[in-house]
Amino acid sequence: SGWEKGQVERQVQFVRQKLFCPKLRFDDLESLNSWLVAKCAELGRRAHPERQDRTIDSLYQEECGHLRPLGQAFDGYVEKRVRVRSTCLAQYDSNRYSVPAKYAGCHVSLRAYAGRIILVAGHEVIAEHKRRFTKNISYFEPWHYVPLLVRKPGALRDGAPFVEWQLPAAMNKIKDLYMDSKGGDRDFVELLMQAQRHGMEAVEVACDLAVGQKTMRLPAIINLINQLVEPVIEPLPDTHCYPQLHVIPQADCKRYELLYATQEVR
């Protein structure tokens, strides 16, 4: 009805005057949303204009019991089909976002939300990035390119996806050590592949142990990783309650000589 439309418009005008005047500036949507939550909480603590003895928040909480529950949140995004370049990058607007190397040359679905970019192949989410509003910039997830290092380990030194890669302190120490030795880049690539197989947590713990034990050679670190990820062997149950043999078998290796005989072994 008409009066509802006018009421909504007045509420919008009230919020605009209280929260957006004078004009504000934020670096990103997260900062804006955090500020809005704090300001709304501040407004909610004020006295209600018609019930001065109650706050706006307290009356709202009382009213919530009479409201319909919220339905499923609207999944609002713009979707388009994009082709992944040979550089493992998919473009949206004027920026490029990386995907796992195995999808290079494939067509994937790109979903653009207000604050994030999601890339989907089939029904599987293959990459997620914070949405950027810059111009002509490539945004890399280094792990997307690790499988390519198996063929070109030298790219680990100056490849664009790895230049600003922040690894845990222990892994960085091992990386610096390996990079100073011949063939060390290939060893560190193998360590990264171990992280993809067994998870970053296990590899990080193994690297911490290796640095502490000063055993930073690749085979020693892989051995530590295997110790961390292999299943725990349950102890054997107590066998005293089982029937016991009265005649203990005796080992007699000469029995195997009977295998050379032609007669049947009884």
PDB file of C-alpha atoms in Angstrom:
ATOM      1  CA  SER A   1       0.000   0.000   0.000  1.00  0.00           C
ATOM      2  CA  GLY A   2       1.000   3.630  -0.352  1.00  0.00           C
ATOM      3  CA  TRP A   3       1.674   4.313   3.301  1.00  0.00           C
ATOM      4  CA  GLU A   4       4.066   1.329   3.479  1.00  0.00           C
ATOM      5  CA  LYS A   5       6.048   2.679   0.548  1.00  0.00           C
ATOM      6  CA  GLY A   6       6.361   6.057   2.212  1.00  0.00           C
ATOM      7  CA  GLN A   7       7.400   4.468   5.505  1.00  0.00           C
ATOM      8  CA  VAL A   8      10.142   2.451   3.829  1.00  0.00           C
ATOM      9  CA  GLU A   9      11.399   5.546   2.018  1.00  0.00           C
ATOM     10  CA  ARG A  10      11.542   7.493   5.295  1.00  0.00           C
ATOM     11  CA  GLN A  11      13.481   4.655   6.933  1.00  0.00           C
ATOM     12  CA  VAL A  12      15.970   4.648   4.063  1.00  0.00           C
ATOM     13  CA  GLN A  13      16.338   8.415   4.374  1.00  0.00           C
ATOM     14  CA  PHE A  14      16.878   8.107   8.147  1.00  0.00           C
ATOM     15  CA  VAL A  15      19.604   5.468   7.718  1.00  0.00           C
ATOM     16  CA  ARG A  16      21.279   7.497   4.985  1.00  0.00           C
ATOM     17  CA  GLN A  17      21.402  10.610   7.161  1.00  0.00           C
ATOM     18  CA  LYS A  18      22.598   8.756  10.254  1.00  0.00           C
ATOM     19  CA  LEU A  19      25.180   6.497   8.652  1.00  0.00           C
ATOM     20  CA  PHE A  20      26.289   7.938   5.325  1.00  0.00           C
ATOM     21  CA  CYS A  21      26.468  11.682   5.955  1.00  0.00           C
ATOM     22  CA  PRO A  22      29.061  13.039   5.512  1.00  0.00           C
ATOM     23  CA  LYS A  23      30.325  10.753   2.756  1.00  0.00           C
ATOM     24  CA  LEU A  24      32.621   8.015   3.988  1.00  0.00           C
ATOM     25  CA  ARG A  25      35.557   6.239   2.393  1.00  0.00           C
ATOM     26  CA  PHE A  26      36.771   2.696   3.085  1.00  0.00           C
ATOM     27  CA  ASP A  27      39.519   0.556   1.591  1.00  0.00           C
ATOM     28  CA  ASP A  28      37.278  -2.491   1.111  1.00  0.00           C
ATOM     29  CA  LEU A  29      33.786  -3.858   1.738  1.00  0.00           C
ATOM     30  CA  GLU A  30      34.890  -5.736   4.868  1.00  0.00           C
ATOM     31  CA  SER A  31      35.912  -2.475   6.543  1.00  0.00           C
ATOM     32  CA  LEU A  32      32.632  -0.830   5.514  1.00  0.00           C
ATOM     33  CA  ASN A  33      30.540  -3.732   6.812  1.00  0.00           C
ATOM     34  CA  SER A  34      32.408  -3.801  10.137  1.00  0.00           C
ATOM     35  CA  TRP A  35      31.814  -0.085  10.570  1.00  0.00           C
ATOM     36  CA  LEU A  36      28.115  -0.460   9.704  1.00  0.00           C
ATOM     37  CA  VAL A  37      27.668  -3.278  12.243  1.00  0.00           C
ATOM     38  CA  ALA A  38      29.206  -1.111  14.971  1.00  0.00           C
ATOM     39  CA  LYS A  39      27.029   1.904  14.066  1.00  0.00           C
ATOM     40  CA  CYS A  40      23.855  -0.195  13.925  1.00  0.00           C
ATOM     41  CA  ALA A  41      24.652  -1.590  17.370  1.00  0.00           C
ATOM     42  CA  GLU A  42      25.111   1.967  18.613  1.00  0.00           C
ATOM     43  CA  LEU A  43      21.740   3.038  17.180  1.00  0.00           C
ATOM     44  CA  GLY A  44      20.088  -0.048  18.665  1.00  0.00           C
ATOM     45  CA  ARG A  45      21.126   0.997  22.165  1.00  0.00           C
ATOM     46  CA  ARG A  46      19.172   4.245  21.880  1.00  0.00           C
ATOM     47  CA  ALA A  47      15.715   4.710  23.414  1.00  0.00           C
ATOM     48  CA  HIS A  48      12.793   3.861  21.165  1.00  0.00           C
ATOM     49  CA  PRO A  49      11.037   7.062  19.949  1.00  0.00           C
ATOM     50  CA  GLU A  50       7.615   5.799  21.074  1.00  0.00           C
ATOM     51  CA  ARG A  51       8.738   3.756  24.097  1.00  0.00           C
ATOM     52  CA  GLN A  52      11.304   5.853  25.883  1.00  0.00           C
ATOM     53  CA  ASP A  53      11.656   3.289  28.668  1.00  0.00           C
ATOM     54  CA  ARG A  54      12.900   0.624  26.202  1.00  0.00           C
ATOM     55  CA  THR A  55      15.787   0.479  23.778  1.00  0.00           C
ATOM     56  CA  ILE A  56      15.332  -0.222  20.091  1.00  0.00           C
ATOM     57  CA  ASP A  57      17.270  -3.486  20.436  1.00  0.00           C
ATOM     58  CA  SER A  58      15.143  -4.826  23.292  1.00  0.00           C
ATOM     59  CA  LEU A  59      11.909  -4.157  21.407  1.00  0.00           C
ATOM     60  CA  TYR A  60      13.345  -5.722  18.272  1.00  0.00           C
ATOM     61  CA  GLN A  61      14.320  -8.893  20.156  1.00  0.00           C
ATOM     62  CA  GLU A  62      10.790  -9.077  21.544  1.00  0.00           C
ATOM     63  CA  GLU A  63       9.326  -8.648  18.072  1.00  0.00           C
ATOM     64  CA  CYS A  64      11.569 -11.377  16.593  1.00  0.00           C
ATOM     65  CA  GLY A  65       9.394 -14.021  18.230  1.00  0.00           C
ATOM     66  CA  HIS A  66       6.495 -12.967  15.986  1.00  0.00           C
ATOM     67  CA  LEU A  67       8.450 -12.786  12.735  1.00  0.00           C
ATOM     68  CA  ARG A  68       8.776 -15.508  10.138  1.00  0.00           C
ATOM     69  CA  PRO A  69      12.167 -17.247  10.139  1.00  0.00           C
ATOM     70  CA  LEU A  70      14.574 -16.180   7.442  1.00  0.00           C
ATOM     71  CA  GLY A  71      14.686 -18.368   4.379  1.00  0.00           C
ATOM     72  CA  GLN A  72      17.787 -19.531   2.587  1.00  0.00           C
ATOM     73  CA  ALA A  73      20.198 -16.707   1.923  1.00  0.00           C
ATOM     74  CA  PHE A  74      20.196 -15.458  -1.648  1.00  0.00           C
ATOM     75  CA  ASP A  75      23.304 -16.639  -3.451  1.00  0.00           C
ATOM     76  CA  GLY A  76      23.864 -13.508  -5.482  1.00  0.00           C
ATOM     77  CA  TYR A  77      26.551 -13.679  -8.147  1.00  0.00           C
ATOM     78  CA  VAL A  78      27.126 -13.036 -11.834  1.00  0.00           C
ATOM     79  CA  GLU A  79      28.210 -16.161 -13.703  1.00  0.00           C
ATOM     80  CA  LYS A  80      29.982 -16.443 -17.019  1.00  0.00           C
ATOM     81  CA  ARG A  81      31.924 -19.085 -18.922  1.00  0.00           C
ATOM     82  CA  VAL A  82      35.588 -18.261 -19.341  1.00  0.00           C
ATOM     83  CA  ARG A  83      38.521 -20.002 -20.956  1.00  0.00           C
ATOM     84  CA  VAL A  84      41.588 -20.591 -18.808  1.00  0.00           C
ATOM     85  CA  ARG A  85      44.722 -19.366 -20.530  1.00  0.00           C
ATOM     86  CA  SER A  86      47.899 -21.386 -20.903  1.00  0.00           C
ATOM     87  CA  THR A  87      49.245 -19.327 -17.983  1.00  0.00           C
ATOM     88  CA  CYS A  88      46.502 -20.859 -15.770  1.00  0.00           C
ATOM     89  CA  LEU A  89      44.712 -17.504 -15.515  1.00  0.00           C
ATOM     90  CA  ALA A  90      41.023 -16.706 -16.027  1.00  0.00           C
ATOM     91  CA  GLN A  91      40.026 -13.111 -16.686  1.00  0.00           C
ATOM     92  CA  TYR A  92      37.139 -11.167 -15.191  1.00  0.00           C
ATOM     93  CA  ASP A  93      36.708  -7.467 -15.918  1.00  0.00           C
ATOM     94  CA  SER A  94      40.297  -6.295 -16.320  1.00  0.00           C
ATOM     95  CA  ASN A  95      41.963  -8.617 -13.789  1.00  0.00           C
ATOM     96  CA  ARG A  96      43.171 -12.213 -13.992  1.00  0.00           C
ATOM     97  CA  TYR A  97      42.823 -14.964 -11.378  1.00  0.00           C
ATOM     98  CA  SER A  98      44.732 -18.249 -11.224  1.00  0.00           C
ATOM     99  CA  VAL A  99      43.294 -21.776 -11.294  1.00  0.00           C
ATOM    100  CA  PRO A 100      45.023 -25.172 -10.812  1.00  0.00           C
ATOM    101  CA  ALA A 101      47.421 -25.962 -13.643  1.00  0.00           C
ATOM    102  CA  LYS A 102      45.500 -29.006 -14.878  1.00  0.00           C
ATOM    103  CA  TYR A 103      42.652 -26.733 -16.041  1.00  0.00           C
ATOM    104  CA  ALA A 104      44.833 -24.704 -18.432  1.00  0.00           C
ATOM    105  CA  GLY A 105      43.079 -24.436 -21.784  1.00  0.00           C
ATOM    106  CA  CYS A 106      39.716 -25.570 -20.360  1.00  0.00           C
ATOM    107  CA  HIS A 107      36.439 -23.682 -20.071  1.00  0.00           C
ATOM    108  CA  VAL A 108      35.228 -23.121 -16.503  1.00  0.00           C
ATOM    109  CA  SER A 109      32.428 -21.191 -14.814  1.00  0.00           C
ATOM    110  CA  LEU A 110      33.419 -17.953 -13.098  1.00  0.00           C
ATOM    111  CA  ARG A 111      31.096 -16.656 -10.382  1.00  0.00           C
ATOM    112  CA  ALA A 112      31.622 -13.038  -9.402  1.00  0.00           C
ATOM    113  CA  TYR A 113      30.306 -12.085  -5.965  1.00  0.00           C
ATOM    114  CA  ALA A 114      30.558  -8.654  -4.406  1.00  0.00           C
ATOM    115  CA  GLY A 115      33.757  -9.537  -2.593  1.00  0.00           C
ATOM    116  CA  ARG A 116      35.070 -12.797  -4.050  1.00  0.00           C
ATOM    117  CA  ILE A 117      35.640 -14.710  -7.255  1.00  0.00           C
ATOM    118  CA  ILE A 118      34.856 -18.439  -7.404  1.00  0.00           C
ATOM    119  CA  LEU A 119      35.819 -20.699 -10.299  1.00  0.00           C
ATOM    120  CA  VAL A 120      33.919 -23.939 -10.846  1.00  0.00           C
ATOM    121  CA  ALA A 121      34.600 -26.917 -13.111  1.00  0.00           C
ATOM    122  CA  GLY A 122      31.628 -29.263 -13.325  1.00  0.00           C
ATOM    123  CA  HIS A 123      30.215 -29.130  -9.810  1.00  0.00           C
ATOM    124  CA  GLU A 124      33.578 -28.682  -8.087  1.00  0.00           C
ATOM    125  CA  VAL A 125      34.960 -25.388  -6.790  1.00  0.00           C
ATOM    126  CA  ILE A 126      38.534 -25.338  -8.085  1.00  0.00           C
ATOM    127  CA  ALA A 127      39.665 -21.867  -6.996  1.00  0.00           C
ATOM    128  CA  GLU A 128      38.559 -18.946  -4.862  1.00  0.00           C
ATOM    129  CA  HIS A 129      40.031 -15.445  -4.764  1.00  0.00           C
ATOM    130  CA  LYS A 130      39.241 -12.149  -3.145  1.00  0.00           C
ATOM    131  CA  ARG A 131      37.648  -9.964  -5.790  1.00  0.00           C
ATOM    132  CA  ARG A 132      39.866  -7.087  -6.855  1.00  0.00           C
ATOM    133  CA  PHE A 133      38.861  -3.796  -8.418  1.00  0.00           C
ATOM    134  CA  THR A 134      42.273  -2.846  -9.759  1.00  0.00           C
ATOM    135  CA  LYS A 135      43.195  -2.677 -13.427  1.00  0.00           C
ATOM    136  CA  ASN A 136      45.154  -5.224 -15.451  1.00  0.00           C
ATOM    137  CA  ILE A 137      46.656  -7.150 -12.506  1.00  0.00           C
ATOM    138  CA  SER A 138      47.197 -10.916 -12.216  1.00  0.00           C
ATOM    139  CA  TYR A 139      46.479 -12.571  -8.866  1.00  0.00           C
ATOM    140  CA  PHE A 140      48.194 -15.886  -8.235  1.00  0.00           C
ATOM    141  CA  GLU A 141      47.697 -18.748  -5.826  1.00  0.00           C
ATOM    142  CA  PRO A 142      51.194 -20.346  -5.863  1.00  0.00           C
ATOM    143  CA  TRP A 143      49.859 -23.818  -5.057  1.00  0.00           C
ATOM    144  CA  HIS A 144      48.048 -23.817  -8.398  1.00  0.00           C
ATOM    145  CA  TYR A 145      51.450 -23.846 -10.143  1.00  0.00           C
ATOM    146  CA  VAL A 146      53.352 -26.354  -7.992  1.00  0.00           C
ATOM    147  CA  PRO A 147      52.736 -29.348 -10.361  1.00  0.00           C
ATOM    148  CA  LEU A 148      54.403 -27.362 -13.167  1.00  0.00           C
ATOM    149  CA  LEU A 149      57.569 -27.060 -11.094  1.00  0.00           C
ATOM    150  CA  VAL A 150      58.198 -30.787 -11.519  1.00  0.00           C
ATOM    151  CA  ARG A 151      59.149 -30.078 -15.141  1.00  0.00           C
ATOM    152  CA  LYS A 152      60.584 -26.585 -14.589  1.00  0.00           C
ATOM    153  CA  PRO A 153      61.965 -26.370 -11.038  1.00  0.00           C
ATOM    154  CA  GLY A 154      63.972 -23.273 -11.929  1.00  0.00           C
ATOM    155  CA  ALA A 155      60.724 -21.261 -12.037  1.00  0.00           C
ATOM    156  CA  LEU A 156      60.679 -21.488  -8.251  1.00  0.00           C
ATOM    157  CA  ARG A 157      63.413 -18.840  -8.115  1.00  0.00           C
ATOM    158  CA  ASP A 158      61.882 -16.055 -10.184  1.00  0.00           C
ATOM    159  CA  GLY A 159      58.499 -17.237 -11.515  1.00  0.00           C
ATOM    160  CA  ALA A 160      55.768 -14.623 -11.031  1.00  0.00           C
ATOM    161  CA  PRO A 161      53.509 -16.850  -8.858  1.00  0.00           C
ATOM    162  CA  PHE A 162      56.367 -17.562  -6.416  1.00  0.00           C
ATOM    163  CA  VAL A 163      58.102 -14.190  -6.048  1.00  0.00           C
ATOM    164  CA  GLU A 164      56.067 -13.043  -3.033  1.00  0.00           C
ATOM    165  CA  TRP A 165      55.102 -16.478  -1.722  1.00  0.00           C
ATOM    166  CA  GLN A 166      55.016 -16.517   2.076  1.00  0.00           C
ATOM    167  CA  LEU A 167      55.833 -19.955   3.482  1.00  0.00           C
ATOM    168  CA  PRO A 168      56.187 -21.004   7.144  1.00  0.00           C
ATOM    169  CA  ALA A 169      59.488 -19.988   8.731  1.00  0.00           C
ATOM    170  CA  ALA A 170      60.936 -23.517   8.862  1.00  0.00           C
ATOM    171  CA  MET A 171      60.092 -24.166   5.201  1.00  0.00           C
ATOM    172  CA  ASN A 172      61.640 -20.842   4.202  1.00  0.00           C
ATOM    173  CA  LYS A 173      64.838 -21.780   6.019  1.00  0.00           C
ATOM    174  CA  ILE A 174      64.972 -25.121   4.219  1.00  0.00           C
ATOM    175  CA  LYS A 175      64.191 -23.408   0.918  1.00  0.00           C
ATOM    176  CA  ASP A 176      67.083 -20.957   1.359  1.00  0.00           C
ATOM    177  CA  LEU A 177      69.405 -23.860   2.154  1.00  0.00           C
ATOM    178  CA  TYR A 178      68.288 -25.874  -0.874  1.00  0.00           C
ATOM    179  CA  MET A 179      68.456 -22.929  -3.271  1.00  0.00           C
ATOM    180  CA  ASP A 180      72.154 -22.476  -2.473  1.00  0.00           C
ATOM    181  CA  SER A 181      73.030 -26.010  -3.579  1.00  0.00           C
ATOM    182  CA  LYS A 182      73.057 -27.635  -6.997  1.00  0.00           C
ATOM    183  CA  GLY A 183      69.781 -29.431  -7.652  1.00  0.00           C
ATOM    184  CA  GLY A 184      68.305 -27.980  -4.483  1.00  0.00           C
ATOM    185  CA  ASP A 185      65.398 -26.386  -6.327  1.00  0.00           C
ATOM    186  CA  ARG A 186      64.274 -29.833  -7.482  1.00  0.00           C
ATOM    187  CA  ASP A 187      64.507 -31.148  -3.905  1.00  0.00           C
ATOM    188  CA  PHE A 188      62.354 -28.319  -2.623  1.00  0.00           C
ATOM    189  CA  VAL A 189      59.793 -28.946  -5.362  1.00  0.00           C
ATOM    190  CA  GLU A 190      59.558 -32.539  -4.123  1.00  0.00           C
ATOM    191  CA  LEU A 191      58.941 -31.168  -0.627  1.00  0.00           C
ATOM    192  CA  LEU A 192      56.097 -29.023  -1.998  1.00  0.00           C
ATOM    193  CA  MET A 193      54.635 -32.069  -3.728  1.00  0.00           C
ATOM    194  CA  GLN A 194      54.713 -33.859  -0.380  1.00  0.00           C
ATOM    195  CA  ALA A 195      52.640 -30.982   1.016  1.00  0.00           C
ATOM    196  CA  GLN A 196      50.040 -31.483  -1.708  1.00  0.00           C
ATOM    197  CA  ARG A 197      49.898 -35.234  -1.038  1.00  0.00           C
ATOM    198  CA  HIS A 198      49.846 -35.222   2.752  1.00  0.00           C
ATOM    199  CA  GLY A 199      48.697 -31.715   3.675  1.00  0.00           C
ATOM    200  CA  MET A 200      50.567 -28.594   4.647  1.00  0.00           C
ATOM    201  CA  GLU A 201      50.212 -29.204   8.374  1.00  0.00           C
ATOM    202  CA  ALA A 202      52.190 -32.463   8.343  1.00  0.00           C
ATOM    203  CA  VAL A 203      54.956 -31.004   6.167  1.00  0.00           C
ATOM    204  CA  GLU A 204      55.217 -27.885   8.316  1.00  0.00           C
ATOM    205  CA  VAL A 205      55.583 -29.985  11.480  1.00  0.00           C
ATOM    206  CA  ALA A 206      58.180 -32.188   9.768  1.00  0.00           C
ATOM    207  CA  CYS A 207      60.164 -29.128   8.690  1.00  0.00           C
ATOM    208  CA  ASP A 208      60.073 -27.745  12.236  1.00  0.00           C
ATOM    209  CA  LEU A 209      61.399 -31.067  13.535  1.00  0.00           C
ATOM    210  CA  ALA A 210      64.069 -31.202  10.837  1.00  0.00           C
ATOM    211  CA  VAL A 211      65.306 -27.702  11.657  1.00  0.00           C
ATOM    212  CA  GLY A 212      65.344 -28.539  15.361  1.00  0.00           C
ATOM    213  CA  GLN A 213      67.263 -31.770  14.738  1.00  0.00           C
ATOM    214  CA  LYS A 214      69.515 -30.127  12.116  1.00  0.00           C
ATOM    215  CA  THR A 215      68.683 -32.918   9.663  1.00  0.00           C
ATOM    216  CA  MET A 216      67.413 -30.905   6.730  1.00  0.00           C
ATOM    217  CA  ARG A 217      68.221 -33.283   3.877  1.00  0.00           C
ATOM    218  CA  LEU A 218      65.218 -34.256   1.787  1.00  0.00           C
ATOM    219  CA  PRO A 219      65.173 -38.019   2.623  1.00  0.00           C
ATOM    220  CA  ALA A 220      65.241 -37.210   6.345  1.00  0.00           C
ATOM    221  CA  ILE A 221      62.321 -34.788   6.016  1.00  0.00           C
ATOM    222  CA  ILE A 222      60.289 -37.266   3.942  1.00  0.00           C
ATOM    223  CA  ASN A 223      60.931 -39.886   6.613  1.00  0.00           C
ATOM    224  CA  LEU A 224      59.590 -37.485   9.260  1.00  0.00           C
ATOM    225  CA  ILE A 225      56.510 -36.799   7.112  1.00  0.00           C
ATOM    226  CA  ASN A 226      55.828 -40.524   6.744  1.00  0.00           C
ATOM    227  CA  GLN A 227      56.106 -40.981  10.496  1.00  0.00           C
ATOM    228  CA  LEU A 228      53.537 -38.225  11.021  1.00  0.00           C
ATOM    229  CA  VAL A 229      50.980 -39.403   8.470  1.00  0.00           C
ATOM    230  CA  GLU A 230      51.173 -43.190   8.785  1.00  0.00           C
ATOM    231  CA  PRO A 231      48.332 -44.709  10.850  1.00  0.00           C
ATOM    232  CA  VAL A 232      48.905 -45.542  14.485  1.00  0.00           C
ATOM    233  CA  ILE A 233      49.306 -49.301  14.968  1.00  0.00           C
ATOM    234  CA  GLU A 234      47.144 -50.559  17.788  1.00  0.00           C
ATOM    235  CA  PRO A 235      48.963 -52.706  20.374  1.00  0.00           C
ATOM    236  CA  LEU A 236      48.353 -56.440  20.179  1.00  0.00           C
ATOM    237  CA  PRO A 237      45.739 -57.740  22.616  1.00  0.00           C
ATOM    238  CA  ASP A 238      46.815 -59.711  25.660  1.00  0.00           C
ATOM    239  CA  THR A 239      46.940 -63.387  24.647  1.00  0.00           C
ATOM    240  CA  HIS A 240      47.094 -64.914  28.125  1.00  0.00           C
ATOM    241  CA  CYS A 241      43.356 -65.565  28.056  1.00  0.00           C
ATOM    242  CA  TYR A 242      43.615 -67.672  24.877  1.00  0.00           C
ATOM    243  CA  PRO A 243      44.294 -71.475  24.862  1.00  0.00           C
ATOM    244  CA  GLN A 244      47.987 -72.227  25.219  1.00  0.00           C
ATOM    245  CA  LEU A 245      50.001 -74.892  23.370  1.00  0.00           C
ATOM    246  CA  HIS A 246      51.217 -77.743  25.551  1.00  0.00           C
ATOM    247  CA  VAL A 247      53.869 -78.825  23.036  1.00  0.00           C
ATOM    248  CA  ILE A 248      55.931 -75.929  21.745  1.00  0.00           C
ATOM    249  CA  PRO A 249      56.857 -76.374  18.031  1.00  0.00           C
ATOM    250  CA  GLN A 250      60.568 -76.806  17.408  1.00  0.00           C
ATOM    251  CA  ALA A 251      62.305 -75.131  14.507  1.00  0.00           C
ATOM    252  CA  ASP A 252      63.933 -77.683  12.208  1.00  0.00           C
ATOM    253  CA  CYS A 253      65.317 -76.252   8.994  1.00  0.00           C
ATOM    254  CA  LYS A 254      66.291 -79.731   7.765  1.00  0.00           C
ATOM    255  CA  ARG A 255      62.646 -80.332   6.951  1.00  0.00           C
ATOM    256  CA  TYR A 256      63.068 -78.140   3.885  1.00  0.00           C
ATOM    257  CA  GLU A 257      65.495 -80.675   2.435  1.00  0.00           C
ATOM    258  CA  LEU A 258      62.525 -82.990   1.968  1.00  0.00           C
ATOM    259  CA  LEU A 259      61.382 -80.704  -0.827  1.00  0.00           C
ATOM    260  CA  TYR A 260      64.229 -82.067  -2.948  1.00  0.00           C
ATOM    261  CA  ALA A 261      62.999 -85.597  -2.528  1.00  0.00           C
ATOM    262  CA  THR A 262      60.623 -87.129  -5.022  1.00  0.00           C
ATOM    263  CA  GLN A 263      58.555 -88.974  -2.473  1.00  0.00           C
ATOM    264  CA  GLU A 264      55.506 -87.311  -1.005  1.00  0.00           C
ATOM    265  CA  VAL A 265      56.131 -85.317   2.115  1.00  0.00           C
ATOM    266  CA  ARG A 266      53.921 -86.537   4.875  1.00  0.00           C
TER     267      ARG A 266
END
